XYZ file of N, CA and C in Angstrom:
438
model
N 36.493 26.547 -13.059
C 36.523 25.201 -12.537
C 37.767 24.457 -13.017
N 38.162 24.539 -14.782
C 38.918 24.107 -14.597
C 40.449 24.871 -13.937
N 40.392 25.444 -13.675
C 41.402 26.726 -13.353
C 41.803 25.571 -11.477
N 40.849 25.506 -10.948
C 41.079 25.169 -9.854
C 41.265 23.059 -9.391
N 40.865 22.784 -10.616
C 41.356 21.656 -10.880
C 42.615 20.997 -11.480
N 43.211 22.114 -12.046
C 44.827 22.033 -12.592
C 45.429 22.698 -11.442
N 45.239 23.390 -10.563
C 45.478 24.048 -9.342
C 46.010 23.130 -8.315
N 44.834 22.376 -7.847
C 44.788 20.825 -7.060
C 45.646 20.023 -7.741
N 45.494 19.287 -8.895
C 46.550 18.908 -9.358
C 48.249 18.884 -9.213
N 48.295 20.253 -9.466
C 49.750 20.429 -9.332
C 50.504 20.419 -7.946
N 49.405 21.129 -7.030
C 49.688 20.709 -5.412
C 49.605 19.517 -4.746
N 49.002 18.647 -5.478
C 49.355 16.872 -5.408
C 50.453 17.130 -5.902
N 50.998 17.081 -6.783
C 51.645 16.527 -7.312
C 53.060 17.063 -7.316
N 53.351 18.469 -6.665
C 54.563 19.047 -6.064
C 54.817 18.329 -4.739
N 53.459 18.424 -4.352
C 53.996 18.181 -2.547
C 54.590 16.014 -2.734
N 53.893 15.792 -3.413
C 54.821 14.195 -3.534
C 56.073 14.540 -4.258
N 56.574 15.131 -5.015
C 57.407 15.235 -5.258
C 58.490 16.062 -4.538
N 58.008 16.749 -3.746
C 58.921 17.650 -2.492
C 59.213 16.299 -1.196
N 58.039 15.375 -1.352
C 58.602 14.242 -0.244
C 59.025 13.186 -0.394
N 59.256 12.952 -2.416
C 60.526 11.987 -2.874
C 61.675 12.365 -3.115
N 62.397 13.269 -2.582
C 63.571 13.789 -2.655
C 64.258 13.375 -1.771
N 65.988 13.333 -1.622
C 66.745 12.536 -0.899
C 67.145 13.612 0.430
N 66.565 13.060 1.385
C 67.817 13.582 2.328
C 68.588 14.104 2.452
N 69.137 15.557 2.734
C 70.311 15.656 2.770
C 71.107 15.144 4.251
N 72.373 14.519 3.909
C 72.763 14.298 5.414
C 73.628 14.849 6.063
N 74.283 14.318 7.123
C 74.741 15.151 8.442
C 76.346 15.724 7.689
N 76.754 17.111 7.975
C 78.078 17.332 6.793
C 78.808 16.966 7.798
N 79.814 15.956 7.333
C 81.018 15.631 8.200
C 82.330 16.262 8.034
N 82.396 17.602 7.514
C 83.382 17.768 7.310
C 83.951 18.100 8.414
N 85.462 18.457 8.845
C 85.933 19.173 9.972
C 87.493 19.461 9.508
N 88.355 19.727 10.104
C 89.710 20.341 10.290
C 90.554 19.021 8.717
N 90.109 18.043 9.788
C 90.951 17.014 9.054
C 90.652 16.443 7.619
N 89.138 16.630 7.784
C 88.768 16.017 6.236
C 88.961 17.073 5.473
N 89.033 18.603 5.671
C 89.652 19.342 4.604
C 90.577 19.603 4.142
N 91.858 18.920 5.279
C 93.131 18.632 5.055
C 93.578 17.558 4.167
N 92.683 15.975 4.171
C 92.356 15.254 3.510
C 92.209 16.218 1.701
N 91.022 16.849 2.009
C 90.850 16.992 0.830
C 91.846 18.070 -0.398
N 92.999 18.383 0.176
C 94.004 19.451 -0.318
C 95.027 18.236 -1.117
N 94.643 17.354 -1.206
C 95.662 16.233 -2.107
C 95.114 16.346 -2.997
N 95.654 16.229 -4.426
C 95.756 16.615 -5.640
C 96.199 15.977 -6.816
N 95.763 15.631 -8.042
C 96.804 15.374 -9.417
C 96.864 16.246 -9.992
N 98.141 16.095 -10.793
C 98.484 16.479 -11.263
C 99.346 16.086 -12.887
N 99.218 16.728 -14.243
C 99.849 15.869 -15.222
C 100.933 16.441 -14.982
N 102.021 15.355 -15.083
C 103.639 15.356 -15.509
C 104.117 15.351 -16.426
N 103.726 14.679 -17.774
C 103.641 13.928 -19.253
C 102.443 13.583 -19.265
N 102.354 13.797 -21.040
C 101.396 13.382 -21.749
C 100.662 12.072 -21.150
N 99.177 11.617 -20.521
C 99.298 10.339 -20.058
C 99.233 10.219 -18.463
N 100.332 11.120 -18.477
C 100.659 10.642 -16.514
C 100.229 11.702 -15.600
N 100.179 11.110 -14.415
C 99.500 11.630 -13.551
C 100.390 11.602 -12.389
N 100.589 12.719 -11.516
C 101.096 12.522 -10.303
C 100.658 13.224 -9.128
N 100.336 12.050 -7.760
C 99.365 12.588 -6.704
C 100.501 13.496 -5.827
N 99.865 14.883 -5.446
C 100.842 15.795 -4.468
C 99.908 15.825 -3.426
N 100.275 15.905 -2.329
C 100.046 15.949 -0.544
C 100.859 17.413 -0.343
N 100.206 18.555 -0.274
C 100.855 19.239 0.239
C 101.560 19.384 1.855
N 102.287 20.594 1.873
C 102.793 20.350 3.772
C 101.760 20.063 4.426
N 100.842 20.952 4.844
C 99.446 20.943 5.933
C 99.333 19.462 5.678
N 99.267 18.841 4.956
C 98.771 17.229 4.454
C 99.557 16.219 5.512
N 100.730 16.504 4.724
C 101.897 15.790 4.864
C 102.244 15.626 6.425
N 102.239 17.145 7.158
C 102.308 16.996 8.319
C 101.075 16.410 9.410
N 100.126 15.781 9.010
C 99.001 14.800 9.089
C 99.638 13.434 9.847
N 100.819 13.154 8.754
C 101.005 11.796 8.501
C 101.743 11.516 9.956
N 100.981 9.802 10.812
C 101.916 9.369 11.750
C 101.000 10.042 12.726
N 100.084 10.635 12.826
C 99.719 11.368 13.951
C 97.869 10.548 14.318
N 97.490 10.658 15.650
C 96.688 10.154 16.183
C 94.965 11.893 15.860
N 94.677 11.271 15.329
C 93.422 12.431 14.894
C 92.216 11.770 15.029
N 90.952 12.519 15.066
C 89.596 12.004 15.677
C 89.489 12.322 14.146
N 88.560 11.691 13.844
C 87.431 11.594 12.275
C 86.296 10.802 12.064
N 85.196 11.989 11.781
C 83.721 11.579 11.613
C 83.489 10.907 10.292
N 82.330 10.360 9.789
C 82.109 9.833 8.920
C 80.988 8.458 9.053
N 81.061 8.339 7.672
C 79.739 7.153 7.391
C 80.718 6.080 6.914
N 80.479 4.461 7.341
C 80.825 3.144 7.112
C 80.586 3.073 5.755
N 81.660 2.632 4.691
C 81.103 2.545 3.999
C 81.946 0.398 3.416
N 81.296 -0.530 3.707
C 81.308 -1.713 3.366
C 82.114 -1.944 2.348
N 83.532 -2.465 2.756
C 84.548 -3.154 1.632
C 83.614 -5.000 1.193
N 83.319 -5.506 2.403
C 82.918 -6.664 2.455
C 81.641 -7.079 2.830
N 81.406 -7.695 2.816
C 79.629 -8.460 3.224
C 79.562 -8.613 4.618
N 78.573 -8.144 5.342
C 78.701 -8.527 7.014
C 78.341 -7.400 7.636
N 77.617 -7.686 8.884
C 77.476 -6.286 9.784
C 78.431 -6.256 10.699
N 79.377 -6.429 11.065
C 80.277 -6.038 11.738
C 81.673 -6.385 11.488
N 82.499 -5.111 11.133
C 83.309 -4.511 10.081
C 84.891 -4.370 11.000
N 86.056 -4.845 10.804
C 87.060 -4.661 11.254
C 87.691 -3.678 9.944
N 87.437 -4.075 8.917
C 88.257 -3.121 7.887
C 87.152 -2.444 6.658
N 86.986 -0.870 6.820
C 85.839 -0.526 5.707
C 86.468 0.939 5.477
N 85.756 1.279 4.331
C 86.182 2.631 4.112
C 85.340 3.853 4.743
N 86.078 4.850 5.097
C 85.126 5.585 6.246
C 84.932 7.134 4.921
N 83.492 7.444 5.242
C 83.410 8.953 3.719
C 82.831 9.860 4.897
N 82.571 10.701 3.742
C 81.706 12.051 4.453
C 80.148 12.166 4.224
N 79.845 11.108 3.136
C 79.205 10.728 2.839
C 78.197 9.333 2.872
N 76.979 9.031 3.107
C 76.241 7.905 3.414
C 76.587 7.113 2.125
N 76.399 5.572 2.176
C 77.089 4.812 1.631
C 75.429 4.868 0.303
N 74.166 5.376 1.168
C 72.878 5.725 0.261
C 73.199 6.949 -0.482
N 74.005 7.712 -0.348
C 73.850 8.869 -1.388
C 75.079 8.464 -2.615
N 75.763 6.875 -2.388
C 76.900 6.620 -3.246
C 77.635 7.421 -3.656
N 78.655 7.610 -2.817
C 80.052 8.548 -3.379
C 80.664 8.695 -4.872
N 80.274 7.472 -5.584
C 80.735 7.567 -6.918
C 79.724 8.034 -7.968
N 78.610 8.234 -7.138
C 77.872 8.984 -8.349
C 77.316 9.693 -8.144
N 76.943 10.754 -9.374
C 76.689 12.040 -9.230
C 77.835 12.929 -9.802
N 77.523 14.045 -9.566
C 78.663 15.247 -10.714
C 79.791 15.917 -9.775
N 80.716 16.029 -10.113
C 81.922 16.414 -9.117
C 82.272 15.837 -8.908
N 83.621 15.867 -7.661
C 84.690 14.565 -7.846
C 83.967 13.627 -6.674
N 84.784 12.413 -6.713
C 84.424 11.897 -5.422
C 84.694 11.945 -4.256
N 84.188 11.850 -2.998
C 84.905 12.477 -1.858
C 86.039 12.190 -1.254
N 86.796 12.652 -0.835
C 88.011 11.343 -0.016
C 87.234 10.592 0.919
N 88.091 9.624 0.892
C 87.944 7.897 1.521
C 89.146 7.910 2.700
N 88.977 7.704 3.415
C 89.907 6.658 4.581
C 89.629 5.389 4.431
N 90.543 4.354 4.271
C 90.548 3.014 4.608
C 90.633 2.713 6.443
N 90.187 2.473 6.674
C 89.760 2.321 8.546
C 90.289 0.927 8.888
N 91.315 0.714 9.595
C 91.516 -0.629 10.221
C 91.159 -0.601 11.551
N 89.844 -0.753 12.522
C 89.571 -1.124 13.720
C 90.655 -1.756 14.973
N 90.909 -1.379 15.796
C 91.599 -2.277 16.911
C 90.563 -3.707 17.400
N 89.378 -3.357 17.250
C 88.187 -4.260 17.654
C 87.206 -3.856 16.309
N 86.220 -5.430 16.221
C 85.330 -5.196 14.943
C 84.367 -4.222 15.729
N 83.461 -3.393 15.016
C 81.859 -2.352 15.120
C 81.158 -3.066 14.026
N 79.927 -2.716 14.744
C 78.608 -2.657 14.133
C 78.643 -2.255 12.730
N 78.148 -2.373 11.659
C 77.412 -1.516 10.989
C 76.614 -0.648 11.303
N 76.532 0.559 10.799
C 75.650 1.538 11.454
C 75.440 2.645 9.989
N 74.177 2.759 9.455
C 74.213 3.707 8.017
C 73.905 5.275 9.038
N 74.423 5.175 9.898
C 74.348 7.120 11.140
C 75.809 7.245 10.888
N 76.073 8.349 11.216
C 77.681 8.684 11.555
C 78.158 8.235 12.643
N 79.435 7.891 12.208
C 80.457 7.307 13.683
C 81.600 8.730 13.428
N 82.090 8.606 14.789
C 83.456 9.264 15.093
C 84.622 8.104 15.629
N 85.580 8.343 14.548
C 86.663 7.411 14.975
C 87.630 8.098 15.864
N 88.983 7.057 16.162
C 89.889 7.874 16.587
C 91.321 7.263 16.384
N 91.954 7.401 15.233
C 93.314 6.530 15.406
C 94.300 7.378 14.190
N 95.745 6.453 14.210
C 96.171 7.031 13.391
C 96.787 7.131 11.952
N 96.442 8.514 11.279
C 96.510 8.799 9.411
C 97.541 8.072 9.116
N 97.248 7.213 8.122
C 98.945 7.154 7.444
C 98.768 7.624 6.160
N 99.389 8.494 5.197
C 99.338 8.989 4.352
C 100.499 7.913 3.165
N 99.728 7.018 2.233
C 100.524 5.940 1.183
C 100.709 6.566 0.210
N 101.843 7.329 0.068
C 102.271 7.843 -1.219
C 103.595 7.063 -2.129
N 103.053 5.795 -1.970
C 104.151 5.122 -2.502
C 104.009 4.514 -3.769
N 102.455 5.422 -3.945
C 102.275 5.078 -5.633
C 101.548 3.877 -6.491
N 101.890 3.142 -5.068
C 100.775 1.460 -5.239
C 99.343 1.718 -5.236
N 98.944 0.576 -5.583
C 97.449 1.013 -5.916
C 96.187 0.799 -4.944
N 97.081 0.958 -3.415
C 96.247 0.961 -2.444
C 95.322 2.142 -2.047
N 94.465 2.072 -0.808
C 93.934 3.270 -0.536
C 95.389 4.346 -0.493
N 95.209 5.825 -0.345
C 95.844 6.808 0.137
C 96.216 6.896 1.546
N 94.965 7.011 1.725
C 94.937 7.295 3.468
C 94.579 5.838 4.093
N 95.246 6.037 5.512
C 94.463 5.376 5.937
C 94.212 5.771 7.623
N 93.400 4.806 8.360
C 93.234 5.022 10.168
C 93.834 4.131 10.742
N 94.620 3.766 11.020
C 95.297 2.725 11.885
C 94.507 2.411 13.309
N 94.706 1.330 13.918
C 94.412 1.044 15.124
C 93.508 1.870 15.794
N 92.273 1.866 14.939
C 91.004 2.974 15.254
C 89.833 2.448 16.071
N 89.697 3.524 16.892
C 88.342 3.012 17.594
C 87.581 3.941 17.845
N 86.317 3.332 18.159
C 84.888 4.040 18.059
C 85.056 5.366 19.153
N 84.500 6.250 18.813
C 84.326 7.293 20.025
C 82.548 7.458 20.701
């Protein structure tokens, strides 16, 4: 008896715990976000750090490319002219958790969108900021919804 009462037990108590677990969500990766993701630091000196864009990267830059992704809110508001676009839901928070964080696009809209926590597909074009300032990297220029 008790054999089958620690039995029951534990099958409560797996199966709630098999249906508080997170979501996994939709993988956005594709051509471009793995191209995205081939940028790199590197130490120079003790201290310093320096970001490399390889060619495949580099030759990115200036060009009109489609890219999926989740909204992720620079500012307060549901409808967003400038946000950062991940591969990731803005609920699974990119900055936490183990491993690095994902790349980011900074997204400038031609027209404001919705908020939406689903995936969007954009479409505009990379600029790659390697000028060392402490802006985003990337960004989408004159992007719009697909």
């Amino acid at each position: 008896m008790k054999r089958l009462i620690l039995v029951i037990l534990f099958l409560a108590f797996t199966s709630k715990a098999i249906h508080a677990q997170v979501q996994v969500h939709t993988d956005m990766r594709t051509k471009y976000w793995n191209l995205i993701g081939l940028r790199y630091e590197k130490q120079v000196k003790p201290l310093e750090w320096k970001v490399f864009y390889p060619a495949e990267l580099k030759a990115l830059n200036n060009k009109i490319i489609e890219l999926p992704g989740y909204i992720i809110p620079i500012k307060v508001g549901n409808k967003f002219s400038e946000f950062m676009l991940s591969i990731v839901p803005v609920e699974s928070c990119p900055f936490c958790g183990s491993g690095d964080i994902p790349a980011m696009v900074e997204v400038k809209m031609k027209n404001p969108i919705n908020y939406s926590s689903k995936p969007i597909k954009l479409k505009g074009k990379i600029v790659i900021n390697d000028s060392g300032d402490k802006r985003s990297e990337f960004f989408l220029l004159d992007a719009e919804q697909l």
